[in-house]
Amino acid sequence: MADEGQLSQQELDELLGALGEKPGGAAAGDEAAPAGAASRGPGKAGKVKLYDFRRPDRFSKDHIRTLEMVHDSFARFLQASLSTYLRSVVEAKVSSVQQMTYEEFISSLSNPTSINIFTMEPLKGNAVFDVNAELMFAMIDRVLGGPGIVPKKIRELTAIEIPVAERIVVRALDNLREAWQKVAPIVPKLEQLESNPHFVQIAAPSEIVALIAMDIKVRDQAGRMHLCLPYVLLEPIVPRLLAREWIASGQKGGPTSESLLNLKRGLGDTNLRVTVILGRTRLTVDELMGLKAGDVIRLDRNVREDLVLEVEGREKYRIRPCIVNRKKGGVVAQIIVPPEDMF
């Protein structure tokens, strides 16, 4: 200290530094220690987990795990359904399930895209089913009889392409309904199709959503689908999003009437080759090569006998020929039971 009773600059700096120190030796400019660090004692390091209070987690790890299992089932249903509808091999699998804000989800989408708004009755609110534009164009081309070609320049869907895209989405939403039956009896319904994601506002920008990303491959064209489910939409059934609840529901009883109906609906789209056998005979190669117009071939069946109808090469029915609205037809007279089914 100087003779005049005044402090020098160095002494002032030391005094201010001492006043600004925290208990335990931390300086005023240092970051605050994590909560609970003082109780660990000196020399004991603890793990610090970052937490953003502006976007708190709404879905627990168990909720995320259940959503992943539900949509794994959805991927299997979708793979079988689209393979039948597009008449092409389709591969589908869940790549990730995470939670984020609605603003982050919208910002991650390309423009244009095929973004579909749908409801999940009886739940209140809307959800989003997004299909990558290249993938949607490939599926539309398959439905229209093409090989699945994607245009060189990605554009918005035309007036003709929109109804085709809607039918694909409605089919996918029906598979989603089937996958969710073990959690809640929801009924998805398509409300609107958009191409610009920034025109779609189903939740507040800061609202937490569950985002399910799925990798889809149609022949050589690969793309991604997204399901965006806001927390406010799922809030009434969040308590059911527990892995043990989902697994237990799948162990109760056998197939439900709903699953049997879906199975019948899926089989109803299967094409089968049907052949009516008028009769049979044997010819040598010489006789076959010598046939000409006007020749009569004698068969082993009388005109008054029932004909055999084969399905995929297997005898299934005996029918009687008839005329239906001026067209040739047949009345089923008997169902043929295969020998392996008689016991």
Coordinates of C-alpha atoms in Angstrom, one line a residue:
M1 CA 0.0 0.0 0.0
A2 CA 1.4 3.4 -0.9
D3 CA 2.4 6.0 1.7
E4 CA -0.6 8.3 0.9
G5 CA -3.0 5.6 1.9
Q6 CA -4.2 4.9 -1.7
L7 CA -4.1 1.5 -3.4
S8 CA -2.0 0.9 -6.4
Q9 CA -3.6 -0.5 -9.6
Q10 CA -2.1 -4.0 -8.9
E11 CA -3.5 -4.0 -5.4
L12 CA -7.0 -3.0 -6.7
D13 CA -6.9 -5.8 -9.3
E14 CA -5.9 -8.4 -6.6
L15 CA -8.7 -7.1 -4.3
L16 CA -11.4 -7.3 -7.0
G17 CA -10.2 -10.7 -8.0
A18 CA -10.5 -11.9 -4.5
L19 CA -14.0 -10.5 -4.1
G20 CA -15.1 -12.1 -7.3
E21 CA -14.1 -15.6 -6.4
K22 CA -16.7 -18.3 -5.8
P23 CA -16.5 -20.5 -2.7
G24 CA -14.2 -23.4 -3.5
G25 CA -11.8 -21.4 -5.6
A26 CA -13.8 -20.9 -8.9
A27 CA -13.3 -17.5 -10.5
A28 CA -16.3 -15.3 -11.4
G29 CA -15.7 -15.8 -15.1
D30 CA -15.6 -19.6 -14.9
E31 CA -18.7 -21.6 -15.8
A32 CA -20.8 -22.8 -12.9
A33 CA -20.2 -26.3 -11.8
P34 CA -23.0 -28.9 -12.7
A35 CA -25.7 -29.5 -10.2
G36 CA -24.5 -32.1 -7.6
A37 CA -20.8 -31.6 -8.4
A38 CA -20.1 -30.2 -4.9
S39 CA -21.5 -33.3 -3.2
R40 CA -19.1 -35.6 -5.1
G41 CA -16.1 -34.3 -3.2
P42 CA -12.7 -33.3 -4.6
G43 CA -11.2 -35.4 -7.3
K44 CA -14.5 -37.2 -8.2
A45 CA -15.5 -36.4 -11.8
G46 CA -19.1 -37.0 -12.8
K47 CA -20.8 -37.3 -16.2
V48 CA -22.7 -34.2 -17.3
K49 CA -25.7 -34.6 -19.6
L50 CA -26.7 -31.7 -21.8
Y51 CA -30.3 -30.7 -21.5
D52 CA -32.1 -28.0 -23.5
F53 CA -34.9 -26.5 -21.4
R54 CA -36.3 -24.9 -24.5
R55 CA -37.2 -28.3 -26.0
P56 CA -37.8 -30.8 -23.3
D57 CA -38.2 -34.5 -24.1
R58 CA -41.8 -35.5 -24.2
F59 CA -41.4 -39.1 -25.3
S60 CA -39.4 -41.5 -23.0
K61 CA -37.0 -44.2 -24.2
D62 CA -39.8 -46.8 -23.7
H63 CA -42.2 -44.7 -25.8
I64 CA -39.6 -44.5 -28.6
R65 CA -38.9 -48.2 -28.4
T66 CA -42.7 -49.0 -28.7
L67 CA -43.1 -46.7 -31.6
E68 CA -40.2 -48.4 -33.3
M69 CA -41.8 -51.9 -32.8
V70 CA -45.2 -50.6 -34.1
H71 CA -43.7 -49.2 -37.2
D72 CA -41.5 -52.2 -37.8
S73 CA -44.9 -54.0 -38.3
F74 CA -46.1 -51.1 -40.5
A75 CA -43.0 -51.6 -42.7
R76 CA -43.7 -55.3 -43.1
F77 CA -47.4 -54.6 -44.0
L78 CA -46.4 -51.8 -46.4
Q79 CA -43.8 -54.0 -48.1
A80 CA -46.3 -56.7 -48.8
S81 CA -49.1 -54.3 -49.8
L82 CA -47.0 -52.2 -52.2
S83 CA -45.4 -55.2 -53.8
T84 CA -48.8 -56.4 -54.8
Y85 CA -50.1 -53.0 -55.9
L86 CA -47.0 -52.0 -57.9
R87 CA -46.4 -55.5 -59.2
S88 CA -42.7 -55.1 -58.2
V89 CA -40.4 -56.1 -55.4
V90 CA -40.6 -53.5 -52.6
E91 CA -38.3 -53.3 -49.6
A92 CA -39.2 -51.3 -46.5
K93 CA -37.6 -50.9 -43.1
V94 CA -37.5 -48.4 -40.3
S95 CA -34.2 -46.5 -40.2
S96 CA -34.7 -44.3 -37.2
V97 CA -37.3 -43.1 -34.6
Q98 CA -36.5 -39.9 -32.8
Q99 CA -38.1 -36.8 -31.3
M100 CA -37.5 -33.2 -32.5
T101 CA -39.4 -30.0 -32.9
Y102 CA -41.9 -29.6 -35.8
E103 CA -39.8 -26.7 -37.2
E104 CA -36.7 -29.0 -37.4
F105 CA -38.8 -31.6 -39.2
I106 CA -40.2 -29.2 -41.8
S107 CA -36.7 -27.7 -42.4
S108 CA -35.3 -31.1 -43.2
L109 CA -37.7 -31.8 -46.1
S110 CA -36.9 -31.1 -49.7
N111 CA -39.1 -28.9 -51.9
P112 CA -41.0 -30.2 -53.8
T113 CA -42.0 -33.3 -52.0
S114 CA -45.1 -35.4 -51.5
I115 CA -46.3 -34.3 -48.0
N116 CA -49.7 -35.7 -47.0
I117 CA -51.8 -34.5 -44.1
F118 CA -54.0 -37.1 -42.4
T119 CA -56.0 -37.6 -39.2
M120 CA -56.0 -40.5 -36.8
E121 CA -59.5 -40.7 -35.5
P122 CA -60.6 -40.7 -32.7
L123 CA -57.5 -38.7 -31.8
K124 CA -57.7 -35.0 -32.2
G125 CA -55.3 -33.2 -34.5
N126 CA -53.3 -33.9 -37.7
A127 CA -50.2 -35.9 -38.6
V128 CA -47.9 -35.9 -41.7
F129 CA -46.9 -38.7 -44.0
D130 CA -44.1 -37.5 -46.3
V131 CA -42.9 -39.4 -49.3
N132 CA -39.6 -38.5 -51.1
A133 CA -40.5 -37.0 -54.5
E134 CA -38.3 -39.3 -56.5
L135 CA -39.8 -42.3 -54.7
M136 CA -43.3 -41.1 -55.4
F137 CA -42.7 -40.6 -59.1
A138 CA -41.2 -44.1 -59.3
M139 CA -44.3 -45.6 -57.7
I140 CA -46.7 -43.5 -59.9
D141 CA -44.8 -44.7 -63.0
R142 CA -45.2 -48.3 -61.9
V143 CA -49.0 -47.9 -61.3
L144 CA -49.4 -46.4 -64.8
G145 CA -47.6 -49.4 -66.3
G146 CA -44.1 -48.1 -66.6
P147 CA -40.8 -49.5 -65.3
G148 CA -40.5 -47.0 -62.4
I149 CA -38.7 -44.1 -64.2
V150 CA -38.1 -40.8 -62.3
P151 CA -38.2 -37.6 -64.3
K152 CA -34.8 -35.8 -64.8
K153 CA -36.2 -32.6 -63.2
I154 CA -38.2 -33.1 -60.0
R155 CA -41.5 -31.1 -60.2
E156 CA -44.9 -30.9 -58.6
L157 CA -47.4 -33.6 -59.4
T158 CA -49.8 -33.0 -62.2
A159 CA -53.6 -33.2 -62.0
I160 CA -53.4 -36.8 -63.4
E161 CA -50.7 -37.9 -61.0
I162 CA -52.3 -36.5 -57.8
P163 CA -55.2 -39.1 -57.7
V164 CA -52.7 -41.9 -58.3
A165 CA -50.5 -40.6 -55.5
E166 CA -53.5 -40.4 -53.2
R167 CA -54.4 -44.0 -53.8
I168 CA -50.9 -45.1 -52.9
V169 CA -51.0 -43.0 -49.7
V170 CA -54.5 -44.3 -48.8
R171 CA -53.2 -47.8 -49.2
A172 CA -50.2 -47.0 -46.9
L173 CA -52.5 -45.4 -44.3
D174 CA -54.6 -48.6 -44.2
N175 CA -51.4 -50.5 -43.4
L176 CA -50.7 -48.0 -40.7
R177 CA -54.1 -48.6 -39.2
E178 CA -53.5 -52.3 -39.1
A179 CA -50.0 -51.8 -37.4
W180 CA -51.5 -49.6 -34.7
Q181 CA -54.3 -52.0 -33.7
K182 CA -52.3 -53.4 -30.8
V183 CA -51.8 -49.9 -29.3
A184 CA -55.1 -48.1 -30.2
P185 CA -57.9 -48.6 -32.7
I186 CA -57.1 -45.5 -34.8
V187 CA -58.5 -44.9 -38.3
P188 CA -56.1 -42.8 -40.5
K189 CA -57.8 -40.6 -43.1
L190 CA -56.1 -38.6 -45.8
E191 CA -57.1 -34.9 -45.7
Q192 CA -54.8 -33.0 -48.0
L193 CA -51.8 -33.5 -50.3
E194 CA -49.1 -30.7 -50.6
S195 CA -45.8 -30.4 -52.4
N196 CA -44.3 -27.4 -50.4
P197 CA -43.6 -28.4 -46.8
H198 CA -43.5 -24.8 -45.7
F199 CA -47.3 -24.6 -46.5
V200 CA -48.1 -27.3 -44.0
Q201 CA -48.6 -26.1 -40.4
I202 CA -50.1 -28.9 -38.3
A203 CA -48.4 -27.9 -35.0
A204 CA -46.5 -25.0 -33.4
P205 CA -42.9 -24.7 -34.6
S206 CA -41.6 -25.6 -31.1
E207 CA -44.0 -28.5 -30.6
I208 CA -42.3 -31.9 -30.0
V209 CA -43.0 -34.5 -32.6
A210 CA -42.1 -38.2 -33.0
L211 CA -40.4 -38.7 -36.4
I212 CA -40.3 -42.2 -37.9
A213 CA -38.0 -42.4 -40.9
M214 CA -38.3 -45.4 -43.3
D215 CA -36.1 -46.5 -46.1
I216 CA -38.0 -47.7 -49.1
K217 CA -36.7 -49.4 -52.3
V218 CA -38.9 -50.0 -55.4
R219 CA -36.8 -52.0 -57.9
D220 CA -33.7 -49.8 -58.4
Q221 CA -35.2 -46.6 -57.0
A222 CA -34.5 -46.0 -53.3
G223 CA -36.1 -43.2 -51.2
R224 CA -37.4 -42.3 -47.8
M225 CA -40.7 -41.9 -46.1
H226 CA -41.4 -40.0 -42.9
L227 CA -44.2 -40.2 -40.4
C228 CA -44.5 -37.1 -38.2
L229 CA -46.7 -37.6 -35.2
P230 CA -47.1 -34.5 -32.9
Y231 CA -47.0 -35.2 -29.1
V232 CA -50.3 -33.3 -28.7
L233 CA -51.9 -35.8 -31.1
L234 CA -50.6 -38.9 -29.3
E235 CA -51.0 -37.5 -25.8
P236 CA -54.3 -39.4 -25.0
I237 CA -52.7 -42.7 -25.7
V238 CA -49.1 -42.1 -24.6
P239 CA -49.6 -44.3 -21.5
R240 CA -50.2 -47.2 -23.9
L241 CA -46.9 -46.6 -25.6
L242 CA -45.1 -49.0 -23.3
A243 CA -43.2 -52.0 -24.6
R244 CA -44.7 -54.4 -22.1
E245 CA -48.2 -53.3 -23.1
W246 CA -47.6 -53.7 -26.8
I247 CA -46.0 -57.1 -26.4
A248 CA -48.8 -58.3 -24.0
S249 CA -51.5 -57.3 -26.5
G250 CA -49.8 -59.3 -29.2
Q251 CA -50.0 -62.5 -27.0
K252 CA -53.7 -62.4 -26.4
G253 CA -55.6 -65.0 -28.3
G254 CA -55.3 -65.9 -32.0
P255 CA -56.0 -63.8 -35.1
T256 CA -58.7 -61.2 -34.7
S257 CA -61.6 -60.6 -37.0
E258 CA -59.8 -57.4 -38.1
S259 CA -56.6 -59.2 -39.1
L260 CA -58.6 -61.9 -40.9
L261 CA -60.4 -59.2 -42.9
N262 CA -57.1 -57.6 -43.8
L263 CA -55.8 -61.0 -44.9
K264 CA -58.8 -61.6 -47.1
R265 CA -58.5 -58.1 -48.6
G266 CA -54.9 -58.7 -49.4
L267 CA -55.6 -62.1 -51.0
G268 CA -58.5 -60.5 -53.0
D269 CA -55.9 -58.6 -55.0
T270 CA -54.0 -61.7 -56.0
N271 CA -54.2 -62.7 -59.7
L272 CA -54.7 -66.4 -60.6
R273 CA -54.6 -68.2 -63.9
V274 CA -58.0 -70.0 -64.5
T275 CA -58.4 -72.6 -67.3
V276 CA -61.4 -74.5 -68.4
I277 CA -60.6 -78.0 -69.8
L278 CA -63.0 -78.9 -72.6
G279 CA -61.5 -82.3 -73.0
R280 CA -58.3 -84.3 -73.8
T281 CA -57.1 -86.5 -76.5
R282 CA -53.8 -88.1 -77.8
L283 CA -52.2 -87.3 -81.1
T284 CA -48.9 -88.4 -82.7
V285 CA -46.5 -85.8 -83.9
D286 CA -47.4 -86.7 -87.5
E287 CA -51.1 -86.3 -86.8
L288 CA -50.5 -83.0 -85.1
M289 CA -48.3 -81.7 -88.0
G290 CA -50.9 -82.8 -90.5
L291 CA -53.8 -80.9 -89.0
K292 CA -55.5 -78.4 -91.3
A293 CA -58.5 -76.0 -91.2
G294 CA -61.8 -78.0 -91.0
D295 CA -60.3 -81.1 -89.4
V296 CA -62.3 -82.5 -86.4
I297 CA -60.5 -83.6 -83.2
R298 CA -62.4 -86.1 -81.1
L299 CA -62.1 -85.4 -77.3
D300 CA -62.7 -87.8 -74.4
R301 CA -65.6 -85.8 -73.0
N302 CA -69.3 -85.8 -73.9
V303 CA -71.0 -82.5 -74.7
R304 CA -73.4 -83.1 -71.8
E305 CA -70.7 -83.8 -69.2
D306 CA -69.4 -81.2 -66.8
L307 CA -66.1 -79.5 -67.6
V308 CA -63.1 -79.2 -65.3
L309 CA -62.0 -75.8 -64.2
E310 CA -58.3 -75.5 -63.1
V311 CA -56.8 -72.8 -60.9
E312 CA -53.1 -72.4 -61.4
G313 CA -52.9 -75.9 -62.9
R314 CA -54.9 -77.7 -60.2
E315 CA -58.4 -79.0 -60.7
K316 CA -60.7 -77.0 -58.5
Y317 CA -64.3 -77.1 -59.8
R318 CA -66.6 -79.0 -62.2
I319 CA -68.8 -76.6 -64.2
R320 CA -71.7 -76.7 -66.6
P321 CA -71.3 -74.4 -69.7
C322 CA -73.9 -71.7 -70.1
I323 CA -74.5 -68.2 -71.6
V324 CA -74.3 -65.1 -69.3
N325 CA -75.3 -61.8 -70.9
R326 CA -74.4 -63.2 -74.3
K327 CA -71.0 -64.3 -73.1
K328 CA -69.8 -67.8 -72.5
G329 CA -69.8 -68.8 -68.8
G330 CA -70.1 -71.7 -66.5
V331 CA -72.1 -72.7 -63.4
V332 CA -70.2 -74.4 -60.6
A333 CA -71.6 -77.9 -60.2
Q334 CA -69.1 -79.4 -57.8
I335 CA -66.1 -78.4 -55.8
I336 CA -63.2 -80.8 -56.3
V337 CA -61.4 -81.7 -53.0
P338 CA -57.7 -82.5 -53.5
P339 CA -56.7 -85.9 -52.1
E340 CA -54.3 -84.3 -49.6
D341 CA -57.3 -82.4 -48.1
M342 CA -59.6 -85.4 -47.6
F343 CA -58.0 -86.6 -44.3

